[in-house]
Amino acid sequence: MKTILSLNNVHKHFGSIHAIRGLTLDVPSGQILGLLGPNGAGKTTSIRIITGVLPPSRGNASIEGLDTIDHSIQVRKKIGYLPESAPLYREMRVVDYLRYRAALYSLRGRVRTDAVNRAIDLCRLREARSRVIGELSKGYRQRVGLAAALLHDPPLLILDEPTSGLDPAQVAETRKLIRDLAGRRSMILVSHVLPEVEKTCDRIVILARGKIRADGTTHDLLAGASGSPRFLIEARAPDAQAFRGALVTVPDAQMVDIISEEPSGWRRALVSFSSGAADPRPLLAEVCARSNWPLRELRAETASLEELYIRLVERADGEEAAA
Ligand code: ATP
C-alpha cells in the first residue's frame, strides 16, 4: 500500500527541552491513525513537523516522498488541517467562505466551483450552503472547517480534537463523517478522548514524553496489554469467603478479587490466571455448579484502552523521573 506520511527518527529540541525523541512512523493511504498522549507529550510539535511549520532538529519527515522542509510548499498542498477551533469568518455565508478558502489554494474558475461543491457534498452541508456561519450550530461549523480542509483534495488530513465541544449526537455524526471521508486519503486524528479514538481509528499511537509508547490496532494493543487473563464471574454464594475459597481451587488461578456483593447473596469476583492457561470458564462454572450456586455472569475481562494508556503514561513519567 502507498505510504502517505513517513517520519524517520525525528527529534526536536527546544533549547534544553527534548520534545520529540526519535519518532519513526509510516502511515499508508486510507488509514485513520489516532494520536493520543497527555499534555506535553509532543503531539502538537509532531503535527507542526509533519505540516512543515517546524523543521526537525534531526531525522526527516516526508509526505508522498517529499521532504517537509525541502519541498514545504508542495507538502502544504498535500495536507488538509482542521485545528481544534477552526478559524472561520462567522459573518460569511458557508459557500462564500469556501470559495474564498479555495482561492487561497489557487483554485480558480470551474475548478474552484467544482471543489466547493464537492466539499459541500462530502461534508453534508448542502442545506447549510447559503447560511451565515455564525448562525450555525457548533457541529455544522465544524463541518464547514472540515470542508475547508478538504477543498484541495489532500491525501493527508489532520484533525485536532474534531469533536471537542460537540453534543453526543453531533459527536456520532462527526465520527461517521470522518470514517466516510477516509477512503483513499490518510487521516491523523489528535485527541484526548479515548473512546472516540477507539471507535474511529484503525490504528492508535500513544505518545508520551516525546516517544512512541504503543503503536497498533486497538485490538492488538489491548491483546498485548492485558497481561494475565482475567475472568469475571457472578454467582449467588452464601458468603464471600466460601466463594473466594472455591474459585481459588481452579487450576492456574492466581488471584481472586471480590469486586461487589449484594445483600441477596450475588457476588462478583475477578479471577486472574497465569498467561497461557487453558480457557478456565468451564471449570469456574463447574465450581459453582458443584456448590449449587446459581451463576448469573461469566466472561473474559479485557483490559481497557484507558488502563493501557494510564499504565504507559505512568511508566514514561517514571522513566523520566529516574533519568
Ligand atoms: P498538549 O496536549 O498540551 O497540547 P502536546 O502533546 O501537544 O501537549 P507539545 O505542545 O508538542 O505537547 O509540547 C511538547 C514539549 O515541548 C512540551 O514540554 C512543551 O513545553 C515543549 N514545547 C513545545 N513548543 C515549544 C516552544 N515553541 N518552545 C519551547 N518549548 C516548547
Coordinates of C-alpha atoms and ligand atoms in Angstrom, one line a residue:
M1 CA 0.0 0.0 0.0
K2 CA 1.2 3.5 -0.8
T3 CA 2.9 5.4 2.1
I4 CA 1.5 8.9 2.6
L5 CA 3.4 10.0 5.6
S6 CA 6.8 8.9 6.7
L7 CA 8.6 10.0 9.8
N8 CA 12.2 8.8 10.1
N9 CA 13.9 9.1 13.5
V10 CA 12.6 12.6 14.1
H11 CA 14.0 14.6 17.0
K12 CA 13.0 18.1 18.1
H13 CA 14.8 20.2 20.7
F14 CA 13.6 23.5 22.1
G15 CA 16.7 24.7 23.9
S16 CA 17.2 22.1 26.7
I17 CA 13.8 20.5 26.1
H18 CA 14.0 17.3 24.1
A19 CA 10.3 17.4 22.9
I20 CA 10.5 14.7 20.3
R21 CA 12.8 11.7 20.8
G22 CA 13.2 9.5 17.7
L23 CA 9.8 9.3 16.1
T24 CA 9.6 6.8 13.4
L25 CA 6.2 6.2 11.7
D26 CA 4.8 5.2 8.3
V27 CA 1.1 5.9 7.5
P28 CA -0.3 4.1 4.5
S29 CA -3.1 5.6 2.4
G30 CA -6.6 5.0 3.7
Q31 CA -5.5 4.6 7.3
I32 CA -7.1 6.6 10.2
L33 CA -4.4 7.0 12.8
G34 CA -5.3 8.2 16.3
L35 CA -2.5 10.1 18.0
L36 CA -3.0 10.0 21.8
G37 CA -0.9 11.5 24.6
P38 CA -1.1 13.5 27.7
N39 CA -0.3 17.3 27.8
G40 CA 3.3 17.9 26.7
A41 CA 3.7 14.5 25.1
G42 CA 4.8 16.1 21.8
K43 CA 1.6 15.8 19.7
T44 CA 1.5 19.4 18.6
T45 CA 5.2 19.5 17.9
S46 CA 4.9 16.3 15.8
I47 CA 2.0 17.8 13.8
R48 CA 3.9 21.0 13.2
I49 CA 6.8 19.0 11.9
I50 CA 4.5 17.0 9.7
T51 CA 3.0 20.1 8.3
G52 CA 6.4 21.7 7.6
V53 CA 5.8 24.5 10.1
L54 CA 8.8 23.4 12.2
P55 CA 12.0 21.7 11.0
P56 CA 13.1 18.6 12.9
S57 CA 16.4 19.0 14.8
R58 CA 17.4 15.6 13.5
G59 CA 15.8 13.0 11.2
N60 CA 13.2 13.8 8.5
A61 CA 9.5 13.8 7.6
S62 CA 8.0 13.3 4.2
I63 CA 4.6 13.4 2.6
E64 CA 4.3 11.1 -0.5
G65 CA 8.0 11.1 -0.7
L66 CA 8.5 14.9 -0.5
D67 CA 10.6 16.2 2.4
T68 CA 8.5 18.6 4.5
I69 CA 11.3 21.2 4.7
D70 CA 12.9 20.9 1.2
H71 CA 9.5 20.9 -0.5
S72 CA 7.4 22.8 2.0
I73 CA 5.1 24.5 -0.5
Q74 CA 4.2 21.3 -2.3
V75 CA 3.9 19.5 1.0
R76 CA 1.4 22.0 2.3
K77 CA -0.8 21.4 -0.7
K78 CA -0.9 17.7 0.2
I79 CA -2.2 18.4 3.7
G80 CA -5.6 19.4 5.0
Y81 CA -5.6 20.6 8.6
L82 CA -8.5 21.2 10.9
P83 CA -7.4 22.9 14.1
E84 CA -9.4 22.4 17.3
S85 CA -11.3 25.6 16.8
A86 CA -11.5 26.1 13.0
P87 CA -10.7 29.8 12.2
L88 CA -14.0 30.6 10.4
Y89 CA -15.3 34.0 9.3
R90 CA -18.6 34.0 11.2
E91 CA -20.2 36.7 9.2
M92 CA -19.7 35.0 5.8
R93 CA -22.1 32.5 4.2
V94 CA -20.8 28.9 4.0
V95 CA -20.5 28.9 0.2
D96 CA -18.7 32.3 0.1
Y97 CA -16.3 31.3 2.8
L98 CA -15.4 28.0 1.0
R99 CA -15.0 29.9 -2.3
Y100 CA -12.6 32.3 -0.5
R101 CA -10.6 29.5 1.0
A102 CA -10.5 27.7 -2.3
A103 CA -9.0 30.8 -3.8
L104 CA -6.2 30.7 -1.2
Y105 CA -5.3 27.3 -2.6
S106 CA -5.0 29.0 -6.0
L107 CA -8.2 27.2 -7.3
R108 CA -9.9 29.3 -9.9
G109 CA -13.0 29.3 -12.2
R110 CA -14.7 26.0 -12.9
V111 CA -12.1 24.0 -10.8
R112 CA -12.9 26.2 -7.8
T113 CA -16.7 25.8 -8.2
D114 CA -16.3 22.0 -8.5
A115 CA -14.1 21.9 -5.5
V116 CA -16.5 23.9 -3.3
N117 CA -19.5 21.8 -4.4
R118 CA -17.6 18.5 -3.8
A119 CA -16.5 19.6 -0.3
I120 CA -20.1 20.7 0.5
D121 CA -21.4 17.3 -0.6
L122 CA -18.7 15.3 1.2
C123 CA -19.4 17.2 4.5
R124 CA -23.2 17.1 4.1
L125 CA -23.5 20.9 4.0
R126 CA -26.0 21.2 1.1
E127 CA -28.8 22.6 3.3
A128 CA -26.5 25.0 5.0
R129 CA -24.6 26.3 2.0
S130 CA -26.3 29.7 2.0
R131 CA -26.5 30.2 5.7
V132 CA -24.3 32.6 7.7
I133 CA -21.6 30.7 9.5
G134 CA -22.1 32.5 12.9
E135 CA -25.7 31.3 13.0
L136 CA -24.8 27.6 12.6
S137 CA -24.6 25.0 15.4
K138 CA -21.1 24.1 16.5
G139 CA -21.5 20.7 14.8
Y140 CA -22.2 22.4 11.5
R141 CA -19.4 24.9 12.0
Q142 CA -17.1 22.0 12.5
R143 CA -18.3 20.5 9.2
V144 CA -17.5 23.9 7.4
G145 CA -14.0 23.7 8.9
L146 CA -13.7 20.1 7.6
A147 CA -15.0 21.1 4.1
A148 CA -12.4 23.9 4.0
A149 CA -9.6 21.5 4.9
L150 CA -10.7 19.2 2.0
L151 CA -11.1 21.7 -0.8
H152 CA -7.7 20.9 -2.4
D153 CA -8.4 17.2 -2.1
P154 CA -5.3 16.5 0.1
P155 CA -4.0 12.9 0.5
L156 CA -3.4 13.6 4.3
L157 CA -6.0 15.1 6.6
I158 CA -5.1 16.1 10.1
L159 CA -7.9 16.7 12.6
D160 CA -7.1 18.2 16.0
E161 CA -9.8 17.2 18.6
P162 CA -12.5 17.3 16.0
T163 CA -15.4 16.6 18.3
S164 CA -14.4 18.8 21.2
G165 CA -17.4 20.7 22.5
L166 CA -20.0 18.8 20.4
D167 CA -23.1 17.1 21.9
P168 CA -23.3 13.3 21.8
A169 CA -25.4 13.2 18.6
Q170 CA -23.1 15.6 16.8
V171 CA -20.1 13.5 18.0
A172 CA -21.7 10.4 16.5
E173 CA -22.4 12.2 13.2
T174 CA -18.9 13.7 13.0
R175 CA -17.4 10.3 13.7
K176 CA -19.4 8.8 10.9
L177 CA -18.4 11.6 8.6
I178 CA -14.7 11.1 9.4
R179 CA -14.9 7.4 8.6
D180 CA -16.7 8.1 5.3
L181 CA -14.1 10.6 4.3
A182 CA -11.2 8.3 4.9
G183 CA -11.4 6.2 1.6
R184 CA -8.1 6.7 -0.2
R185 CA -6.8 9.5 2.0
S186 CA -5.0 9.1 5.3
M187 CA -6.0 10.8 8.5
I188 CA -4.4 11.7 11.7
L189 CA -6.8 12.3 14.5
V190 CA -5.2 14.0 17.5
S191 CA -7.3 13.5 20.6
H192 CA -7.5 13.2 24.4
V193 CA -10.8 11.3 24.1
L194 CA -10.0 7.6 24.3
P195 CA -13.4 6.1 23.4
E196 CA -13.5 8.5 20.4
V197 CA -10.2 7.2 19.1
E198 CA -11.1 3.6 19.8
K199 CA -14.3 3.9 17.8
T200 CA -13.0 6.0 14.9
C201 CA -9.4 4.9 14.2
D202 CA -7.8 1.9 12.5
R203 CA -4.6 2.4 14.4
I204 CA -3.5 4.0 17.6
V205 CA -0.2 5.6 18.5
I206 CA 0.3 6.6 22.1
L207 CA 2.9 9.3 22.6
A208 CA 4.4 10.2 26.0
R209 CA 7.5 12.3 26.8
G210 CA 8.3 12.6 23.1
K211 CA 8.4 8.8 22.4
I212 CA 6.0 6.3 20.9
R213 CA 4.9 4.1 23.8
A214 CA 2.4 2.0 21.9
D215 CA 1.5 1.5 18.2
G216 CA -1.0 -0.9 16.8
T217 CA -4.7 -1.6 16.2
T218 CA -6.9 -1.2 19.2
H219 CA -7.4 -5.0 19.2
D220 CA -3.7 -5.8 19.1
L221 CA -2.8 -3.2 21.7
L222 CA -5.4 -4.5 24.2
A223 CA -4.4 -8.1 23.5
G224 CA -0.8 -7.3 24.2
A225 CA -1.7 -5.2 27.2
S226 CA -3.9 -7.5 29.2
G227 CA -1.0 -9.4 30.8
S228 CA -2.6 -12.2 32.8
P229 CA -6.0 -13.2 31.5
R230 CA -8.9 -12.2 33.8
F231 CA -12.4 -13.6 34.1
L232 CA -15.4 -12.1 35.7
I233 CA -17.8 -14.4 37.5
E234 CA -21.0 -13.6 39.3
A235 CA -22.9 -16.2 41.4
R236 CA -25.1 -16.4 44.4
A237 CA -22.9 -17.8 47.1
P238 CA -23.7 -17.9 50.8
D239 CA -20.6 -15.9 51.8
A240 CA -17.6 -14.2 50.2
Q241 CA -15.1 -16.4 52.0
A242 CA -16.6 -19.6 50.6
F243 CA -16.9 -18.1 47.1
R244 CA -13.2 -17.0 47.1
G245 CA -12.1 -20.3 48.5
A246 CA -13.9 -22.3 45.8
L247 CA -12.6 -20.1 42.9
V248 CA -9.0 -20.3 44.0
T249 CA -9.1 -24.1 43.7
V250 CA -9.4 -23.8 39.9
P251 CA -6.1 -24.8 38.3
D252 CA -3.8 -21.9 37.3
A253 CA -6.0 -19.3 39.2
Q254 CA -3.6 -16.7 40.7
M255 CA -5.7 -14.2 42.4
V256 CA -9.4 -13.8 43.3
D257 CA -10.8 -10.3 43.9
I258 CA -14.3 -10.0 45.2
I259 CA -15.4 -6.8 43.4
S260 CA -19.1 -6.4 44.5
E261 CA -21.6 -8.1 46.8
E262 CA -25.4 -7.7 47.1
P263 CA -27.4 -8.4 50.3
S264 CA -29.3 -11.1 48.3
G265 CA -26.0 -13.0 48.0
W266 CA -25.0 -12.2 44.5
R267 CA -21.2 -11.8 44.5
R268 CA -18.9 -10.8 41.6
A269 CA -15.3 -11.8 41.5
L270 CA -12.4 -11.1 39.2
V271 CA -10.2 -14.2 38.8
S272 CA -6.7 -13.8 37.3
F273 CA -4.9 -16.7 35.7
S274 CA -1.3 -17.3 34.6
S275 CA -0.9 -16.4 30.9
G276 CA -1.1 -19.4 28.6
A277 CA -3.6 -21.2 30.8
A278 CA -6.4 -23.1 29.0
D279 CA -9.8 -21.3 29.0
P280 CA -10.9 -21.7 32.6
R281 CA -14.6 -20.9 32.1
P282 CA -15.9 -24.5 32.2
L283 CA -14.0 -25.1 35.4
L284 CA -15.2 -21.8 37.0
A285 CA -18.8 -22.8 36.1
E286 CA -18.3 -26.3 37.5
V287 CA -17.1 -25.0 40.8
C288 CA -20.4 -23.1 41.2
A289 CA -22.5 -26.0 40.0
R290 CA -20.8 -28.3 42.5
S291 CA -21.9 -26.0 45.4
N292 CA -25.3 -25.3 43.9
W293 CA -24.6 -21.6 43.5
P294 CA -26.7 -20.1 40.6
L295 CA -24.5 -18.4 38.0
R296 CA -25.5 -15.0 36.6
E297 CA -22.4 -14.0 34.6
L298 CA -19.1 -15.5 33.4
R299 CA -16.9 -13.7 30.8
A300 CA -13.4 -12.9 29.9
E301 CA -12.5 -9.4 31.1
T302 CA -10.2 -7.5 28.7
A303 CA -8.1 -4.5 29.6
S304 CA -9.5 -1.2 28.5
L305 CA -7.6 1.3 26.3
E306 CA -7.8 3.7 29.3
E307 CA -6.0 1.2 31.6
L308 CA -3.3 0.7 28.9
Y309 CA -3.0 4.5 28.3
I310 CA -2.6 5.3 32.0
R311 CA -0.1 2.5 32.5
L312 CA 2.1 3.6 29.6
V313 CA 2.0 7.3 30.6
E314 CA 2.9 6.5 34.2
R315 CA 5.7 4.3 33.0
A316 CA 7.0 7.1 30.8
D317 CA 6.8 9.6 33.8
G318 CA 8.6 7.0 36.0
E319 CA 11.4 6.7 33.4
E320 CA 11.7 10.4 33.1
A321 CA 11.9 10.8 36.9
A322 CA 14.6 8.1 37.2
A323 CA 16.6 9.8 34.4
Ligands
ATP1 P1 -1.0 19.4 24.7 O1 -1.9 18.2 24.7 O2 -0.9 20.1 26.0 O3 -1.2 20.3 23.5 P2 1.3 18.2 23.3 O4 1.3 16.7 23.3 O5 0.8 18.8 22.0 O6 0.5 18.8 24.5 P3 3.6 19.8 22.7 O7 2.9 21.1 22.6 O8 4.1 19.2 21.4 O9 2.8 18.7 23.5 O10 4.9 20.0 23.7 C1 5.9 19.1 23.9 C2 7.0 19.7 24.7 O11 7.7 20.7 24.0 C3 6.5 20.4 26.0 O12 7.4 20.2 27.0 C4 6.4 21.8 25.6 O13 6.6 22.7 26.7 C5 7.6 21.9 24.7 N1 7.4 23.0 23.6 C6 6.5 22.9 22.6 N2 6.7 24.0 21.8 C7 7.7 24.8 22.4 C8 8.3 26.0 22.0 N3 7.9 26.7 20.9 N4 9.3 26.4 22.8 C9 9.7 25.7 23.9 N5 9.2 24.6 24.3 C10 8.2 24.1 23.5

